Short mmCIF file of C-alpha atoms in Angstrom, two decimals:
data_model
loop_
_atom_site.label_atom_id
_atom_site.label_comp_id
_atom_site.label_asym_id
_atom_site.label_seq_id
_atom_site.Cartn_x
_atom_site.Cartn_y
_atom_site.Cartn_z
CA MET G 46 18.14 -21.42 10.78
CA GLN G 47 17.23 -22.29 7.22
CA PRO G 48 13.90 -24.15 7.19
CA TYR G 49 13.08 -26.72 4.55
CA VAL G 50 10.09 -25.64 2.45
CA LYS G 51 7.94 -27.93 0.33
CA ALA G 52 5.52 -26.25 -2.10
CA PHE G 53 2.19 -27.63 -3.35
CA PHE G 54 0.78 -25.89 -6.43
CA ASP G 55 -2.97 -25.98 -7.13
CA ASN G 56 -3.57 -25.59 -10.87
CA THR G 57 -7.26 -24.73 -10.48
CA THR G 58 -6.73 -21.63 -8.34
CA ASN G 59 -3.02 -20.97 -9.02
CA THR G 60 -2.47 -21.14 -5.26
CA VAL G 61 0.77 -22.27 -3.65
CA SER G 62 0.49 -23.99 -0.27
CA TYR G 63 3.56 -24.74 1.80
CA VAL G 64 4.81 -27.15 4.41
CA LEU G 65 7.57 -25.53 6.43
CA ARG G 66 9.71 -27.90 8.49
CA GLU G 67 12.77 -27.85 10.71
CA PRO G 68 16.06 -28.67 8.95
CA GLU G 69 16.64 -31.19 11.74
CA GLY G 70 13.60 -32.44 13.59
CA SER G 71 9.97 -33.21 12.89
CA ALA G 72 8.16 -29.96 13.74
CA ALA G 73 6.34 -28.36 10.81
CA ALA G 74 3.68 -25.86 9.78
CA VAL G 75 1.22 -25.68 6.89
CA ILE G 76 0.68 -22.31 5.22
CA ASP G 77 -2.31 -21.34 3.01
CA SER G 78 -3.95 -24.70 2.36
CA VAL G 79 -6.62 -25.33 -0.29
CA LEU G 80 -10.01 -27.04 -0.07
CA ASP G 81 -11.07 -27.94 -3.60
CA PHE G 82 -14.45 -26.48 -4.57
CA ASP G 83 -16.50 -26.84 -7.74
CA GLN G 84 -18.73 -23.80 -7.92
CA ALA G 85 -21.04 -25.20 -10.60
CA SER G 86 -22.06 -28.17 -8.45
CA GLY G 87 -21.35 -26.70 -5.00
CA ARG G 88 -19.25 -29.75 -4.15
CA THR G 89 -16.06 -29.79 -2.10
CA ASP G 90 -13.16 -32.19 -2.42
CA THR G 91 -10.06 -32.77 -0.32
CA ALA G 92 -7.59 -33.97 -2.96
CA SER G 93 -5.24 -30.99 -2.53
CA ALA G 94 -5.29 -31.23 1.25
CA ASP G 95 -4.84 -35.00 1.11
CA THR G 96 -1.62 -34.51 -0.86
CA ILE G 97 -0.28 -32.41 2.01
CA ILE G 98 -1.44 -34.98 4.56
CA ALA G 99 0.32 -37.75 2.65
CA TYR G 100 3.55 -35.75 2.60
CA VAL G 101 3.36 -34.99 6.32
CA ARG G 102 2.76 -38.64 7.19
CA GLU G 103 5.41 -39.92 4.79
CA HIS G 104 8.03 -37.77 6.53
CA ASP G 105 6.62 -38.35 10.01
CA LEU G 106 6.17 -34.63 10.65
CA ARG G 107 4.48 -33.02 13.63
CA ILE G 108 2.23 -30.15 12.58
CA GLU G 109 2.30 -27.36 15.13
CA TRP G 110 0.68 -24.57 13.10
CA ILE G 111 -1.78 -24.19 10.25
CA LEU G 112 -1.27 -20.59 9.17
CA GLU G 113 -3.29 -18.28 6.95
CA THR G 114 -1.60 -15.23 5.48
CA HIS G 115 -5.04 -13.59 5.06
CA VAL G 116 -8.69 -14.27 4.26
CA HIS G 117 -8.30 -15.56 0.74
CA ALA G 118 -10.73 -14.48 -1.97
CA ASP G 119 -9.75 -17.02 -4.62
CA HIS G 120 -9.81 -20.37 -2.83
CA LEU G 121 -11.33 -22.05 0.20
CA SER G 122 -9.08 -22.97 3.12
CA ALA G 123 -8.71 -26.60 4.20
CA ALA G 124 -7.49 -25.61 7.67
CA PRO G 125 -10.18 -27.43 9.73
CA TYR G 126 -9.81 -30.60 7.67
CA LEU G 127 -6.04 -30.57 8.14
CA GLN G 128 -6.33 -29.79 11.84
CA GLU G 129 -8.69 -32.72 12.40
CA ARG G 130 -6.19 -35.11 10.81
CA LEU G 131 -2.83 -33.58 11.69
CA GLY G 132 -3.37 -31.35 14.71
CA GLY G 133 -1.83 -27.90 15.06
CA LYS G 134 -3.24 -24.47 15.85
CA ILE G 135 -4.95 -22.35 13.18
CA GLY G 136 -3.51 -18.83 13.12
CA ILE G 137 -4.22 -15.58 11.26
CA GLY G 138 -3.71 -11.85 11.76
CA SER G 139 -5.72 -10.11 14.48
CA ASN G 140 -7.28 -7.74 11.94
CA ILE G 141 -9.44 -10.67 10.88
CA THR G 142 -12.04 -8.98 13.07
CA THR G 143 -12.14 -6.04 10.64
CA VAL G 144 -12.61 -8.43 7.72
CA GLN G 145 -15.32 -10.33 9.59
CA ASP G 146 -17.17 -7.12 10.37
CA THR G 147 -16.99 -5.93 6.75
CA PHE G 148 -18.08 -9.17 5.13
CA GLY G 149 -20.45 -10.14 7.90
CA LYS G 150 -22.50 -7.16 6.77
CA ILE G 151 -22.09 -7.88 3.06
CA PHE G 152 -23.32 -11.45 3.54
CA ASN G 153 -26.02 -10.39 6.02
CA GLU G 154 -24.76 -12.90 8.57
CA GLY G 155 -26.69 -11.57 11.54
CA THR G 156 -25.66 -11.57 15.17
CA GLU G 157 -25.06 -15.32 15.32
CA PHE G 158 -21.86 -14.88 13.30
CA GLN G 159 -19.10 -13.98 15.75
CA ARG G 160 -16.87 -11.16 14.57
CA ASP G 161 -14.21 -11.50 17.25
CA GLY G 162 -11.87 -13.95 15.51
CA SER G 163 -12.85 -16.72 17.92
CA GLN G 164 -13.07 -19.24 15.05
CA PHE G 165 -9.25 -19.21 14.98
CA ASP G 166 -6.90 -20.60 17.64
CA GLN G 167 -4.39 -17.73 17.44
CA LEU G 168 -4.71 -14.11 16.35
CA PHE G 169 -1.29 -12.64 15.58
CA LYS G 170 -0.39 -8.99 15.98
CA ASP G 171 2.49 -7.17 14.34
CA GLY G 172 5.69 -8.05 16.16
CA ASP G 173 4.43 -11.33 17.62
CA SER G 174 6.55 -14.45 17.42
CA PHE G 175 5.86 -18.18 17.41
CA HIS G 176 7.91 -21.35 17.19
CA VAL G 177 7.97 -24.33 14.91
CA GLY G 178 10.08 -26.70 16.95
CA GLN G 179 13.39 -24.90 17.49
CA MET G 180 12.68 -22.34 14.75
CA ARG G 181 11.37 -18.92 15.70
CA GLY G 182 8.83 -17.25 13.43
CA ASP G 183 8.24 -13.50 13.41
CA VAL G 184 5.00 -11.89 12.33
CA LEU G 185 4.75 -8.76 10.19
CA HIS G 186 1.41 -7.04 9.62
CA THR G 187 1.46 -6.26 5.89
CA PRO G 188 -1.97 -4.85 4.95
CA GLY G 189 -3.02 -3.47 1.60
CA HIS G 190 -4.41 -6.44 -0.27
CA THR G 191 -6.66 -6.92 2.77
CA PRO G 192 -6.57 -5.31 6.23
CA ALA G 193 -5.52 -8.58 7.86
CA CYS G 194 -2.62 -9.67 5.63
CA MET G 195 0.38 -11.07 7.49
CA THR G 196 3.88 -12.07 6.47
CA TYR G 197 5.48 -14.93 8.41
CA VAL G 198 9.28 -14.84 8.59
CA VAL G 199 10.91 -18.07 9.74
CA GLY G 200 14.69 -18.15 9.54
CA ASP G 201 15.63 -17.01 6.04
CA ALA G 202 12.13 -17.66 4.62
CA ALA G 203 9.30 -15.13 4.32
CA PHE G 204 5.78 -16.23 3.39
CA VAL G 205 4.10 -13.13 1.95
CA GLY G 206 0.72 -14.43 0.80
CA ASP G 207 -0.68 -12.20 -1.94
CA THR G 208 1.30 -9.08 -1.05
CA LEU G 209 4.03 -9.77 -3.61
CA PHE G 210 4.08 -12.08 -6.60
CA MET G 211 7.09 -13.18 -8.62
CA PRO G 212 9.15 -10.18 -9.81
CA ASP G 213 7.91 -10.50 -13.41
CA PHE G 214 4.26 -10.43 -12.27
CA GLY G 215 4.29 -7.69 -9.66
CA THR G 216 2.00 -7.14 -6.70
CA ALA G 217 -1.44 -7.88 -5.30
CA ARG G 218 -4.65 -6.06 -6.13
CA CYS G 219 -6.05 -3.68 -3.53
CA ASP G 220 -9.66 -3.10 -4.61
CA PHE G 221 -11.44 -5.48 -2.23
CA PRO G 222 -13.31 -3.82 0.67
CA GLY G 223 -10.68 -2.63 3.15
CA GLY G 224 -7.85 -2.75 0.63
CA SER G 225 -5.43 0.14 0.09
CA ALA G 226 -2.72 0.66 -2.51
CA SER G 227 -0.92 3.07 -0.18
CA ASP G 228 -0.92 0.51 2.60
CA LEU G 229 0.30 -2.14 0.21
CA TYR G 230 3.24 0.02 -0.88
CA ASN G 231 4.26 0.60 2.73
CA SER G 232 3.89 -3.10 3.54
CA ILE G 233 6.07 -4.07 0.59
CA GLN G 234 8.76 -1.68 1.80
CA ARG G 235 8.77 -3.51 5.14
CA ILE G 236 9.27 -6.82 3.37
CA LEU G 237 11.99 -5.39 1.16
CA SER G 238 13.83 -4.15 4.25
CA LEU G 239 14.61 -7.76 5.15
CA PRO G 240 18.09 -9.02 4.17
CA ASP G 241 18.55 -9.35 0.41
CA ASP G 242 19.10 -13.11 0.61
CA THR G 243 15.80 -13.72 2.42
CA ARG G 244 13.80 -16.24 0.45
CA ILE G 245 10.32 -15.01 -0.47
CA PHE G 246 7.56 -17.56 -1.02
CA VAL G 247 4.52 -16.13 -2.83
CA GLY G 248 0.90 -17.22 -2.49
CA HIS G 249 0.07 -17.48 -6.19
CA ASP G 250 1.66 -17.61 -9.60
CA TYR G 251 0.04 -16.99 -12.98
CA LYS G 252 3.06 -17.32 -15.31
CA ALA G 253 3.91 -13.82 -16.51
CA PRO G 254 4.04 -13.34 -20.31
CA GLY G 255 7.16 -14.95 -21.70
CA ARG G 256 7.58 -17.43 -18.83
CA ASP G 257 6.74 -21.08 -19.55
CA THR G 258 6.75 -22.54 -16.06
CA TYR G 259 5.14 -21.71 -12.74
CA ALA G 260 7.38 -20.31 -10.03
CA TRP G 261 6.90 -19.30 -6.40
CA GLU G 262 10.31 -18.70 -4.79
CA THR G 263 12.34 -15.53 -5.17
CA THR G 264 14.43 -13.31 -2.86
CA VAL G 265 14.22 -9.85 -1.38
CA GLY G 266 17.16 -8.79 -3.55
CA GLU G 267 15.45 -9.98 -6.73
CA GLN G 268 12.23 -8.21 -5.79
CA LYS G 269 14.05 -4.93 -5.09
CA ALA G 270 15.85 -5.06 -8.42
CA LYS G 271 13.31 -6.60 -10.77
CA ASN G 272 9.73 -6.41 -9.50
CA VAL G 273 7.78 -4.84 -12.37
CA HIS G 274 5.58 -2.82 -9.99
CA VAL G 275 7.89 -1.75 -7.17
CA GLY G 276 11.42 -2.58 -8.23
CA GLY G 277 14.10 0.04 -8.71
CA ASN G 278 12.88 2.24 -5.85
CA ARG G 279 9.60 3.13 -7.56
CA ALA G 280 7.96 6.10 -5.87
CA ALA G 281 4.86 5.57 -3.75
CA GLU G 282 2.71 7.99 -5.76
CA GLU G 283 3.59 6.29 -9.03
CA PHE G 284 2.84 2.86 -7.57
CA VAL G 285 -0.53 3.90 -6.14
CA GLU G 286 -1.64 5.41 -9.46
CA MET G 287 -0.56 2.29 -11.35
CA ARG G 288 -2.17 -0.09 -8.86
CA GLU G 289 -5.51 1.71 -8.67
CA THR G 290 -5.73 2.04 -12.47
CA ARG G 291 -4.89 -1.62 -12.96
CA ASP G 292 -7.32 -2.78 -10.29
CA ALA G 293 -10.19 -0.90 -11.92
CA SER G 294 -9.80 -3.16 -14.98
CA LEU G 295 -9.78 -6.50 -13.13
CA ASP G 296 -12.69 -8.91 -12.78
CA MET G 297 -13.58 -10.33 -9.37
CA PRO G 298 -11.99 -13.72 -8.59
CA LYS G 299 -14.27 -16.59 -9.63
CA LEU G 300 -14.50 -18.05 -6.13
CA ILE G 301 -14.62 -14.82 -4.14
CA LEU G 302 -18.18 -15.28 -2.80
CA PRO G 303 -17.82 -18.82 -1.44
CA SER G 304 -14.21 -18.21 -0.38
CA LEU G 305 -14.91 -15.20 1.80
CA GLN G 306 -17.84 -16.82 3.58
CA VAL G 307 -15.79 -19.90 4.44
CA ASN G 308 -12.40 -18.34 5.10
CA MET G 309 -13.65 -15.68 7.48
CA ARG G 310 -14.85 -18.67 9.53
CA ALA G 311 -11.34 -20.21 9.61
CA GLY G 312 -12.23 -22.58 6.77
CA ASN G 313 -15.50 -23.76 8.30
CA MET G 314 -18.78 -23.80 6.42
CA PRO G 315 -21.73 -21.77 7.72
CA ASP G 316 -23.85 -23.57 10.29
CA PRO G 317 -26.24 -26.13 8.77
CA ASP G 318 -29.99 -25.64 8.80
CA PRO G 319 -32.27 -27.90 10.94
CA GLN G 320 -32.16 -30.54 8.21
CA GLY G 321 -28.36 -30.58 8.26
CA ASP G 322 -27.93 -28.83 4.90
CA VAL G 323 -25.31 -26.11 4.38
CA PHE G 324 -25.89 -23.06 2.19
CA LEU G 325 -23.65 -20.28 0.91
CA LYS G 326 -25.13 -16.90 0.05
CA LEU G 327 -24.94 -15.05 -3.25
CA PRO G 328 -25.25 -11.30 -2.51
CA VAL G 329 -26.35 -9.28 -5.52
CA ASN G 330 -24.54 -6.06 -6.50
CA LYS G 331 -22.51 -6.01 -3.29
CA LEU G 332 -19.00 -6.30 -4.73
#
């Protein structure tokens, strides 16, 4: 089946969220939602999520899944907010436990922070499947950017998160704790083994030099032929050297510290203090 895919682009974080729906029917899923966050003031806003909610209600859709491709480091997830208003189960890869263990230590979360993935409704393993109405989705574990990255393949559509970008921009960074350029290369080969006409929907776009508009949909065939980092059967050793050299020159994402603390909790804020106030931590010299 060929699902219908509606994209929602967030200009602040360059994130693309998606609503995936049956070609005939009302079942749908939301992938990689955004909770707006102003770091200077510490204030959240739901404008991006509300746009998705309005679309879902306008088309009378039934949300069955709210999926995360990974624990994002560049934006906060709106999954709990969407779930409260639209329903659906929140799902992520089972290696979230590895991410929770790593960043639970970095943020000094203590024993009260559960590192078993229990904040999510579903933990997917490689090879698992799920359904959106009559459409079957298959789950590929595609680590490298993070240990818990997943690709969701539904019909002819593959949602790859940050693993691949548009062909003229390349691939994801691998220098966060638990990342691996070698793993990323192998994960990309799995994605590129899908049929050439498989539609690939990326998690971000930054407009590569020479391109005037944002874009987020490509195909396996285009990636194999044109991706500036892995196209043309680039050798693994060459890719790893390029990726590690490039990553060493990159700054940390602006929202990495708030994003990780919230997203490893399935989009929930840390527990409030006795007065009902919520705080995010700012670890020094940890990343």
